[in-house]
Amino acid sequence: MSAPSIVILTGAGISAESGLGTFREEGGLWAQHRIEDVATPEGFARNPQLVVDFYNARRKQAAEAVPNAAHAALARLQAEHKGQVTLVTQNVDDLHEKGGSSDVIHMHGALNSALCASCEHRWPAPLAMTVGHGCPRCGAPSARPDIVWFGEIPYHMERIERALAEADIFVAIGTSGNVYPAAGFVQMARHVGARTVEMNLDPGENVSLFDDVRSGKASDTVPVWVNEVLAQ
Ligand code: APR
């Protein structure tokens, strides 16, 4: 029997045990900062320094973070389950890559990337970005964090939708199921008859749509699940 096609969606919860904050839990990032100030194009236009400082702080924290057993387990699954695993993350840190994963689909962008608001050129972001930094290609002083802000279109959606259309298994790890289109992926997977699995500390908003719900810390639940899949 050929290996099942697996689509995995991760959220902030998979990086929590590596010390990176989540958004909507008690004291989370959205309790400390207003989304409209630091995660919208309007906020960036209004006060680019506040936004650049917010992402510089997160980039520094992510640079110092170490991947945990959940990241390592997913990398092992990708390596042993050749070509049948599509790893999509809402996270902008690089812990999946540090944990050994490749071809990670960052649908909300990445802290390590800078974007030119004028010509859409992308280049590796410096640890500390500056407002008005010149684009290496067009020279315009229009560098911005390469992050998908609220009201903007997530990246790589065609590729993600193609993978979901072929999925045998869809897994959501460490995400509250609050933000679309990611929160709707489980519905798309169910539509094609995929088995759906949620691994979360607390049940997500869309938990009722999952066939298999595993509560607990990702560093415990994900390695157990990966071993089950690889034993099949
Ligand atoms: N192991 C597993 N799950 C965890 C852990 C852990 N150690 N710690 C927290 N969680 C779970 C929480 O139970 C919660 O369901 O992670 C989830 C975090 O939810 P959010 O903070 O809403 O993060 P996320 O779902 O990734 O947010 C989605 O919202 O603000 C936007 O762009 C931002 O990508 C982000 C998107």
mmCIF file of C-alpha atoms and ligand atoms in Angstrom:
data_model
loop_
_atom_site.group_PDB
_atom_site.id
_atom_site.type_symbol
_atom_site.label_atom_id
_atom_site.label_comp_id
_atom_site.label_asym_id
_atom_site.label_seq_id
_atom_site.Cartn_x
_atom_site.Cartn_y
_atom_site.Cartn_z
ATOM 1 C CA MET A 1 0.000 0.000 0.000
ATOM 2 C CA SER A 2 1.497 3.428 -0.895
ATOM 3 C CA ALA A 3 2.242 5.836 1.941
ATOM 4 C CA PRO A 4 -0.700 8.100 2.807
ATOM 5 C CA SER A 5 -0.508 11.723 1.697
ATOM 6 C CA ILE A 6 -0.270 13.857 4.840
ATOM 7 C CA VAL A 7 -0.855 17.614 5.194
ATOM 8 C CA ILE A 8 0.324 19.132 8.460
ATOM 9 C CA LEU A 9 -0.617 22.618 9.689
ATOM 10 C CA THR A 10 1.268 24.045 12.643
ATOM 11 C CA GLY A 11 0.613 27.106 14.778
ATOM 12 C CA ALA A 12 2.241 29.010 17.606
ATOM 13 C CA GLY A 13 1.644 26.151 20.052
ATOM 14 C CA ILE A 14 4.333 23.976 18.466
ATOM 15 C CA SER A 15 6.919 26.657 19.261
ATOM 16 C CA ALA A 16 5.623 27.388 22.789
ATOM 17 C CA GLU A 17 7.947 24.844 24.457
ATOM 18 C CA SER A 18 10.838 26.455 22.616
ATOM 19 C CA GLY A 19 10.045 29.650 24.483
ATOM 20 C CA LEU A 20 8.210 31.588 21.761
ATOM 21 C CA GLY A 21 4.928 33.164 22.847
ATOM 22 C CA THR A 22 1.540 32.243 21.452
ATOM 23 C CA PHE A 23 -1.027 34.872 20.496
ATOM 24 C CA ARG A 24 -4.354 34.187 22.201
ATOM 25 C CA GLU A 25 -3.496 32.406 25.404
ATOM 26 C CA GLU A 26 -3.444 34.243 28.723
ATOM 27 C CA GLY A 27 -0.811 37.002 28.458
ATOM 28 C CA GLY A 28 -0.156 36.153 24.808
ATOM 29 C CA LEU A 29 1.182 38.490 22.135
ATOM 30 C CA TRP A 30 -2.250 39.941 21.417
ATOM 31 C CA ALA A 31 -2.693 40.762 25.085
ATOM 32 C CA GLN A 32 0.586 42.729 24.982
ATOM 33 C CA HIS A 33 0.185 44.490 21.618
ATOM 34 C CA ARG A 34 -2.803 45.756 19.606
ATOM 35 C CA ILE A 35 -3.146 43.810 16.338
ATOM 36 C CA GLU A 36 -4.151 47.001 14.532
ATOM 37 C CA ASP A 37 -0.891 48.633 15.627
ATOM 38 C CA VAL A 38 1.637 45.875 14.825
ATOM 39 C CA ALA A 39 -0.042 43.385 12.444
ATOM 40 C CA THR A 40 -1.851 45.445 9.801
ATOM 41 C CA PRO A 41 -0.656 47.469 6.775
ATOM 42 C CA GLU A 42 -2.426 50.489 8.281
ATOM 43 C CA GLY A 43 -0.450 50.103 11.511
ATOM 44 C CA PHE A 44 2.800 49.954 9.541
ATOM 45 C CA ALA A 45 1.874 53.066 7.562
ATOM 46 C CA ARG A 46 0.902 54.895 10.764
ATOM 47 C CA ASN A 47 3.991 53.988 12.822
ATOM 48 C CA PRO A 48 6.598 51.906 10.941
ATOM 49 C CA GLN A 49 9.096 52.151 13.809
ATOM 50 C CA LEU A 50 6.693 50.477 16.258
ATOM 51 C CA VAL A 51 6.131 47.625 13.792
ATOM 52 C CA VAL A 52 9.815 47.205 12.911
ATOM 53 C CA ASP A 53 10.693 47.160 16.622
ATOM 54 C CA PHE A 54 7.970 44.523 17.295
ATOM 55 C CA TYR A 55 9.332 42.177 14.629
ATOM 56 C CA ASN A 56 12.977 42.881 15.523
ATOM 57 C CA ALA A 57 12.230 41.710 19.072
ATOM 58 C CA ARG A 58 10.472 38.564 17.792
ATOM 59 C CA ARG A 59 13.282 37.880 15.259
ATOM 60 C CA LYS A 60 15.920 38.123 18.031
ATOM 61 C CA GLN A 61 13.920 35.784 20.277
ATOM 62 C CA ALA A 62 13.381 33.306 17.431
ATOM 63 C CA ALA A 63 17.092 33.415 16.516
ATOM 64 C CA GLU A 64 17.918 32.286 20.067
ATOM 65 C CA ALA A 65 15.148 29.632 20.231
ATOM 66 C CA VAL A 66 15.872 25.908 19.974
ATOM 67 C CA PRO A 67 13.519 23.483 18.210
ATOM 68 C CA ASN A 68 11.751 20.953 20.458
ATOM 69 C CA ALA A 69 10.870 17.256 20.107
ATOM 70 C CA ALA A 70 7.760 18.095 18.085
ATOM 71 C CA HIS A 71 9.789 19.867 15.387
ATOM 72 C CA ALA A 72 12.265 16.974 15.334
ATOM 73 C CA ALA A 73 9.505 14.369 15.028
ATOM 74 C CA LEU A 74 7.948 16.155 12.035
ATOM 75 C CA ALA A 75 11.378 16.353 10.367
ATOM 76 C CA ARG A 76 11.795 12.583 10.888
ATOM 77 C CA LEU A 77 8.352 11.978 9.378
ATOM 78 C CA GLN A 78 9.265 14.096 6.343
ATOM 79 C CA ALA A 79 12.553 12.240 5.910
ATOM 80 C CA GLU A 80 11.068 8.740 6.236
ATOM 81 C CA HIS A 81 7.786 9.418 4.457
ATOM 82 C CA LYS A 82 9.402 10.600 1.219
ATOM 83 C CA GLY A 83 7.467 13.252 -0.635
ATOM 84 C CA GLN A 84 4.162 12.426 0.996
ATOM 85 C CA VAL A 85 4.264 15.104 3.701
ATOM 86 C CA THR A 86 3.279 18.740 3.059
ATOM 87 C CA LEU A 87 4.282 20.888 6.046
ATOM 88 C CA VAL A 88 2.397 24.194 6.251
ATOM 89 C CA THR A 89 3.059 26.586 9.116
ATOM 90 C CA GLN A 90 1.341 29.749 10.281
ATOM 91 C CA ASN A 91 4.482 30.466 12.280
ATOM 92 C CA VAL A 92 7.059 32.987 11.152
ATOM 93 C CA ASP A 93 9.925 31.482 13.162
ATOM 94 C CA ASP A 94 12.388 29.020 11.574
ATOM 95 C CA LEU A 95 12.150 26.269 14.189
ATOM 96 C CA HIS A 96 10.882 23.711 11.662
ATOM 97 C CA GLU A 97 13.980 24.340 9.526
ATOM 98 C CA LYS A 98 16.272 24.330 12.586
ATOM 99 C CA GLY A 99 14.601 21.041 13.595
ATOM 100 C CA GLY A 100 15.555 19.452 10.260
ATOM 101 C CA SER A 101 12.449 20.012 8.135
ATOM 102 C CA SER A 102 12.778 21.156 4.534
ATOM 103 C CA ASP A 103 10.373 22.712 2.073
ATOM 104 C CA VAL A 104 8.373 24.357 4.881
ATOM 105 C CA ILE A 105 5.442 26.393 3.554
ATOM 106 C CA HIS A 106 5.283 29.664 5.541
ATOM 107 C CA MET A 107 1.769 30.875 4.738
ATOM 108 C CA HIS A 108 2.113 33.926 7.034
ATOM 109 C CA GLY A 109 5.637 34.851 5.923
ATOM 110 C CA ALA A 110 8.902 34.598 7.840
ATOM 111 C CA LEU A 111 10.862 36.737 10.293
ATOM 112 C CA ASN A 112 14.068 35.901 8.418
ATOM 113 C CA SER A 113 12.812 37.484 5.197
ATOM 114 C CA ALA A 114 12.511 41.171 4.248
ATOM 115 C CA LEU A 115 10.137 42.399 1.553
ATOM 116 C CA CYS A 116 10.259 45.505 -0.625
ATOM 117 C CA ALA A 117 6.851 47.194 -0.516
ATOM 118 C CA SER A 118 7.625 48.755 -3.914
ATOM 119 C CA CYS A 119 8.970 45.966 -6.135
ATOM 120 C CA GLU A 120 8.166 42.898 -3.980
ATOM 121 C CA HIS A 121 11.796 41.796 -3.982
ATOM 122 C CA ARG A 122 12.653 39.522 -1.009
ATOM 123 C CA TRP A 123 16.011 39.150 0.721
ATOM 124 C CA PRO A 124 17.310 37.747 4.003
ATOM 125 C CA ALA A 125 16.269 40.126 6.787
ATOM 126 C CA PRO A 126 18.996 41.578 9.034
ATOM 127 C CA LEU A 127 18.545 40.672 12.700
ATOM 128 C CA ALA A 128 17.485 44.284 13.321
ATOM 129 C CA MET A 129 15.634 45.888 10.408
ATOM 130 C CA THR A 130 15.527 49.670 10.131
ATOM 131 C CA VAL A 131 12.685 51.854 8.868
ATOM 132 C CA GLY A 132 13.252 53.110 5.325
ATOM 133 C CA HIS A 133 15.954 50.497 4.646
ATOM 134 C CA GLY A 134 16.753 50.537 0.916
ATOM 135 C CA CYS A 135 15.678 47.647 -1.293
ATOM 136 C CA PRO A 136 18.786 45.895 -2.716
ATOM 137 C CA ARG A 137 17.059 45.569 -6.107
ATOM 138 C CA CYS A 138 15.097 48.780 -6.759
ATOM 139 C CA GLY A 139 16.743 51.011 -4.159
ATOM 140 C CA ALA A 140 13.428 52.345 -2.857
ATOM 141 C CA PRO A 141 13.460 53.010 0.930
ATOM 142 C CA SER A 142 10.557 50.573 1.324
ATOM 143 C CA ALA A 143 11.772 47.496 3.204
ATOM 144 C CA ARG A 144 9.138 45.903 5.455
ATOM 145 C CA PRO A 145 8.905 42.682 7.439
ATOM 146 C CA ASP A 146 7.934 39.824 5.083
ATOM 147 C CA ILE A 147 4.952 38.983 7.278
ATOM 148 C CA VAL A 148 1.355 38.512 6.092
ATOM 149 C CA TRP A 149 -0.624 41.026 8.130
ATOM 150 C CA PHE A 150 -4.353 40.958 8.838
ATOM 151 C CA GLY A 151 -6.181 41.986 5.681
ATOM 152 C CA GLU A 152 -3.401 40.659 3.433
ATOM 153 C CA ILE A 153 -3.480 37.441 1.396
ATOM 154 C CA PRO A 154 -1.622 34.442 2.838
ATOM 155 C CA TYR A 155 1.218 33.023 0.735
ATOM 156 C CA HIS A 156 1.280 29.735 -1.246
ATOM 157 C CA MET A 157 -2.487 29.155 -1.073
ATOM 158 C CA GLU A 158 -2.686 27.390 -4.467
ATOM 159 C CA ARG A 159 -0.047 24.883 -3.434
ATOM 160 C CA ILE A 160 -1.712 24.342 -0.053
ATOM 161 C CA GLU A 161 -5.132 23.807 -1.630
ATOM 162 C CA ARG A 162 -3.667 21.310 -4.118
ATOM 163 C CA ALA A 163 -2.123 19.329 -1.245
ATOM 164 C CA LEU A 164 -5.388 19.385 0.735
ATOM 165 C CA ALA A 165 -7.291 18.099 -2.304
ATOM 166 C CA GLU A 166 -5.055 14.990 -2.278
ATOM 167 C CA ALA A 167 -4.797 14.527 1.500
ATOM 168 C CA ASP A 168 -5.409 11.165 3.171
ATOM 169 C CA ILE A 169 -4.557 12.650 6.590
ATOM 170 C CA PHE A 170 -4.774 16.271 7.800
ATOM 171 C CA VAL A 171 -3.121 17.200 11.080
ATOM 172 C CA ALA A 172 -3.386 20.523 12.959
ATOM 173 C CA ILE A 173 -0.802 21.058 15.703
ATOM 174 C CA GLY A 174 -0.733 23.944 18.201
ATOM 175 C CA THR A 175 -3.240 26.231 16.556
ATOM 176 C CA SER A 176 -6.421 27.704 18.056
ATOM 177 C CA GLY A 177 -8.368 27.473 14.794
ATOM 178 C CA ASN A 178 -9.240 31.162 14.983
ATOM 179 C CA VAL A 179 -7.722 32.581 11.819
ATOM 180 C CA TYR A 180 -8.838 31.821 8.272
ATOM 181 C CA PRO A 181 -8.021 30.485 5.743
ATOM 182 C CA ALA A 182 -5.876 28.135 7.927
ATOM 183 C CA ALA A 183 -8.789 27.363 10.266
ATOM 184 C CA GLY A 184 -10.791 26.157 7.256
ATOM 185 C CA PHE A 185 -8.208 23.615 6.061
ATOM 186 C CA VAL A 186 -9.751 20.868 8.202
ATOM 187 C CA GLN A 187 -13.073 21.341 6.403
ATOM 188 C CA MET A 188 -11.351 21.110 3.009
ATOM 189 C CA ALA A 189 -9.596 17.899 4.109
ATOM 190 C CA ARG A 190 -12.858 16.372 5.366
ATOM 191 C CA HIS A 191 -14.449 17.238 2.020
ATOM 192 C CA VAL A 192 -12.043 14.850 0.272
ATOM 193 C CA GLY A 193 -12.458 12.167 2.917
ATOM 194 C CA ALA A 194 -9.188 12.721 4.769
ATOM 195 C CA ARG A 195 -8.781 11.566 8.349
ATOM 196 C CA THR A 196 -8.336 14.648 10.570
ATOM 197 C CA VAL A 197 -6.211 14.857 13.722
ATOM 198 C CA GLU A 198 -5.834 17.776 16.180
ATOM 199 C CA MET A 199 -2.927 17.938 18.634
ATOM 200 C CA ASN A 200 -3.342 20.917 20.968
ATOM 201 C CA LEU A 201 -2.886 21.923 24.582
ATOM 202 C CA ASP A 202 -6.498 23.191 24.662
ATOM 203 C CA PRO A 203 -9.181 22.324 22.092
ATOM 204 C CA GLY A 204 -9.220 24.675 19.090
ATOM 205 C CA GLU A 205 -12.301 26.612 17.943
ATOM 206 C CA ASN A 206 -12.874 24.028 15.205
ATOM 207 C CA VAL A 207 -12.147 20.947 17.343
ATOM 208 C CA SER A 208 -15.544 19.386 16.505
ATOM 209 C CA LEU A 209 -14.338 18.904 12.918
ATOM 210 C CA PHE A 210 -11.506 16.570 13.913
ATOM 211 C CA ASP A 211 -11.849 12.766 13.977
ATOM 212 C CA ASP A 212 -8.985 12.317 16.444
ATOM 213 C CA VAL A 213 -8.256 14.915 19.178
ATOM 214 C CA ARG A 214 -5.074 14.515 21.227
ATOM 215 C CA SER A 215 -4.682 16.957 24.115
ATOM 216 C CA GLY A 216 -1.324 17.772 25.609
ATOM 217 C CA LYS A 217 2.004 19.367 24.871
ATOM 218 C CA ALA A 218 3.215 19.022 21.293
ATOM 219 C CA SER A 219 6.586 17.685 22.431
ATOM 220 C CA ASP A 220 4.681 14.713 23.910
ATOM 221 C CA THR A 221 1.812 14.190 21.460
ATOM 222 C CA VAL A 222 3.619 14.727 18.136
ATOM 223 C CA PRO A 223 6.427 12.138 18.559
ATOM 224 C CA VAL A 224 3.820 9.546 19.662
ATOM 225 C CA TRP A 225 1.681 10.230 16.602
ATOM 226 C CA VAL A 226 4.696 10.193 14.219
ATOM 227 C CA ASN A 227 5.763 6.794 15.608
ATOM 228 C CA GLU A 228 2.237 5.473 14.978
ATOM 229 C CA VAL A 229 2.273 6.707 11.368
ATOM 230 C CA LEU A 230 5.737 5.303 10.662
ATOM 231 C CA ALA A 231 4.782 1.940 12.200
ATOM 232 C CA GLN A 232 1.878 1.514 9.754
HETATM 233 N N1 APR B 1 1.662 22.169 22.742
HETATM 234 C C1 APR B 1 0.585 22.128 21.914
HETATM 235 N N2 APR B 1 -0.284 23.151 21.775
HETATM 236 C C2 APR B 1 -0.038 24.267 22.498
HETATM 237 C C3 APR B 1 1.058 24.386 23.388
HETATM 238 C C4 APR B 1 1.926 23.272 23.489
HETATM 239 N N3 APR B 1 2.988 23.294 24.313
HETATM 240 N N4 APR B 1 1.001 25.619 23.964
HETATM 241 C C5 APR B 1 -0.084 26.238 23.446
HETATM 242 N N5 APR B 1 -0.721 25.426 22.580
HETATM 243 C C6 APR B 1 -1.913 25.712 21.776
HETATM 244 C C7 APR B 1 -2.987 26.484 22.484
HETATM 245 O O1 APR B 1 -3.879 25.576 23.152
HETATM 246 C C8 APR B 1 -3.686 27.199 21.312
HETATM 247 O O2 APR B 1 -4.740 26.392 20.799
HETATM 248 O O3 APR B 1 -1.496 26.523 20.700
HETATM 249 C C9 APR B 1 -2.591 27.319 20.254
HETATM 250 C C10 APR B 1 -2.104 28.725 20.053
HETATM 251 O O4 APR B 1 -3.160 29.473 19.492
HETATM 252 P P1 APR B 1 -2.860 30.974 18.991
HETATM 253 O O5 APR B 1 -2.129 31.712 20.038
HETATM 254 O O6 APR B 1 -4.169 31.529 18.489
HETATM 255 O O7 APR B 1 -1.846 30.792 17.764
HETATM 256 P P2 APR B 1 -2.166 30.380 16.278
HETATM 257 O O8 APR B 1 -3.353 29.464 16.217
HETATM 258 O O9 APR B 1 -0.911 29.904 15.672
HETATM 259 O O10 APR B 1 -2.574 31.787 15.601
HETATM 260 C C11 APR B 1 -2.845 31.760 14.210
HETATM 261 O O11 APR B 1 -3.100 34.162 14.219
HETATM 262 O O12 APR B 1 -2.420 36.199 14.932
HETATM 263 C C12 APR B 1 -2.382 35.342 13.887
HETATM 264 O O13 APR B 1 -0.696 35.279 12.259
HETATM 265 C C13 APR B 1 -0.963 34.938 13.587
HETATM 266 O O14 APR B 1 -0.185 32.821 12.730
HETATM 267 C C14 APR B 1 -0.969 33.426 13.745
HETATM 268 C C15 APR B 1 -2.441 33.071 13.604
#
